mmCIF file of C-alpha atoms in Angstrom:
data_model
loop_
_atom_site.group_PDB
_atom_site.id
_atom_site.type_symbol
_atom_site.label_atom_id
_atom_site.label_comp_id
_atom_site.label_asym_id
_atom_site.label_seq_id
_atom_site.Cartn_x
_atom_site.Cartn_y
_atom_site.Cartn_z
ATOM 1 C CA UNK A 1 31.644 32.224 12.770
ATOM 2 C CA UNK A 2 31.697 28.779 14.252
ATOM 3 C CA UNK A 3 27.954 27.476 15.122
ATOM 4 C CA UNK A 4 27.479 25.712 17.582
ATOM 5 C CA UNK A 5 25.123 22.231 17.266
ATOM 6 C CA UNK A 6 22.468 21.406 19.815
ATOM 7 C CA UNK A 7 21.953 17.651 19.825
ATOM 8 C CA UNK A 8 18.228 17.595 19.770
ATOM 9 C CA UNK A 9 16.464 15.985 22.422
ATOM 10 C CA UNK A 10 12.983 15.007 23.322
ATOM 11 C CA UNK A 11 10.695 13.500 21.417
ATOM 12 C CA UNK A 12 11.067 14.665 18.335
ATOM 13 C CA UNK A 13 15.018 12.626 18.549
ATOM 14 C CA UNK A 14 13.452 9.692 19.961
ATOM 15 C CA UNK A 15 10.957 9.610 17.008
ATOM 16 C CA UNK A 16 13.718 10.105 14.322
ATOM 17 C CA UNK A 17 15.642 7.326 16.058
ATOM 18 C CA UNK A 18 12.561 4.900 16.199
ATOM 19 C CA UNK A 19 11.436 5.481 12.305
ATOM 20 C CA UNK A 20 12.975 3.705 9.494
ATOM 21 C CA UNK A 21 14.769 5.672 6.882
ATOM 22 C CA UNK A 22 12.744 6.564 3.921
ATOM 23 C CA UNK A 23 14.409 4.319 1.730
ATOM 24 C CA UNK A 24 13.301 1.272 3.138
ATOM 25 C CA UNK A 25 9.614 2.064 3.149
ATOM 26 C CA UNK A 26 9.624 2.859 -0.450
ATOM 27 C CA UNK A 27 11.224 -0.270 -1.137
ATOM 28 C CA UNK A 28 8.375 -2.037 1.223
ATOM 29 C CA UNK A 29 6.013 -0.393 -0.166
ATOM 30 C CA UNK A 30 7.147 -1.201 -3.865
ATOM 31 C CA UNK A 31 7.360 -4.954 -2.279
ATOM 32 C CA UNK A 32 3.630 -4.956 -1.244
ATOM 33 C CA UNK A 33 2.685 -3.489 -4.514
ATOM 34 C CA UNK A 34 4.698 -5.865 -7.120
ATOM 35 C CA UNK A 35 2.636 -9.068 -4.750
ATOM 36 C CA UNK A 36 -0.179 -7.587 -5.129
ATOM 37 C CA UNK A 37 -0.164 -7.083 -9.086
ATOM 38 C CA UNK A 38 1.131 -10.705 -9.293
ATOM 39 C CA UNK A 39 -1.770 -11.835 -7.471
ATOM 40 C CA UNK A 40 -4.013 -10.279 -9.783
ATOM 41 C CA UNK A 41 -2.524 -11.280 -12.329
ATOM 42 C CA UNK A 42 -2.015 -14.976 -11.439
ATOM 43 C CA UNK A 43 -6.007 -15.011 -10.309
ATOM 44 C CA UNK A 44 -7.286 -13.149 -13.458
ATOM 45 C CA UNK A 45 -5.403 -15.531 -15.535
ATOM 46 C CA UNK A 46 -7.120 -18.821 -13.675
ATOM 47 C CA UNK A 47 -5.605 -22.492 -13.036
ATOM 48 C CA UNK A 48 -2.485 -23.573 -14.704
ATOM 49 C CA UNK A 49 -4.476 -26.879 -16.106
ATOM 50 C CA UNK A 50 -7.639 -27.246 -16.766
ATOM 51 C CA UNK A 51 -8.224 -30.976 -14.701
ATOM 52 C CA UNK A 52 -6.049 -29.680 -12.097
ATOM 53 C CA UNK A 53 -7.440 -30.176 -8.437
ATOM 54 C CA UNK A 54 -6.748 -29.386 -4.991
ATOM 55 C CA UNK A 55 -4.376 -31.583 -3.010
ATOM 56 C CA UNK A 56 -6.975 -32.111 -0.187
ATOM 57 C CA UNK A 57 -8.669 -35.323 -1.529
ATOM 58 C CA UNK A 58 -9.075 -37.799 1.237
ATOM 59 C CA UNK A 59 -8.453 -40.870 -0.312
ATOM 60 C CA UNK A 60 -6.413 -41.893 -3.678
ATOM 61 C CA UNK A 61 -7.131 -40.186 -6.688
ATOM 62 C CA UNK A 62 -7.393 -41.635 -10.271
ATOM 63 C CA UNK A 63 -4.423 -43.431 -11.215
ATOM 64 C CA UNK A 64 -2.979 -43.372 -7.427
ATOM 65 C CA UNK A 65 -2.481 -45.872 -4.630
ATOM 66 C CA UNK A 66 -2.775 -46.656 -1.672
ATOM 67 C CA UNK A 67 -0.481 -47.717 1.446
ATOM 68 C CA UNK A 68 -2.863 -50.686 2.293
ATOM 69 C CA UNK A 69 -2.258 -52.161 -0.942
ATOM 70 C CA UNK A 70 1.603 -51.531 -1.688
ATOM 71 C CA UNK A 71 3.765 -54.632 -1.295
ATOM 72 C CA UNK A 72 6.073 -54.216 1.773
ATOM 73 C CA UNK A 73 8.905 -56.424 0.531
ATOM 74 C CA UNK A 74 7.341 -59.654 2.327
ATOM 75 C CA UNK A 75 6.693 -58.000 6.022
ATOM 76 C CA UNK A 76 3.422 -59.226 6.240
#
């Protein structure tokens, strides 16, 4: 009445072992698909303020300074 169990071996254990469980890639998968919605939804919806611009300006914008002209306490 007692059966015995064969550890299996070959590939088909080294395959099981190498694999993540199930679990996880449902839960990566449901993490790829909730970024991708909010990325659709964040570009569909367009920029959070209408004047709003890039941060790669090369000099100072409207309103802004600069280093040259801030007052270093007298170290000049």
């Amino acid at each position: 009445m007692d059966e015995f169990r064969h550890s299996s071996s070959g590939v088909g254990a080294v395959l099981r072992r190498c694999v993540p469980p199930p679990a996880f890639c449902a839960f990566l998968l449901l993490l790829a698909l909730m970024f991708t919605v909010s990325y659709a939804v964040g570009a569909a919806s367009g920029p959070v303020a209408p004047g709003m611009r890039g941060t790669g300006t090369s000099g100072a914008g409207a309103g802004g300074s600069d280093m040259n002209d801030m007052d270093m306490g007298g170290a000049r």
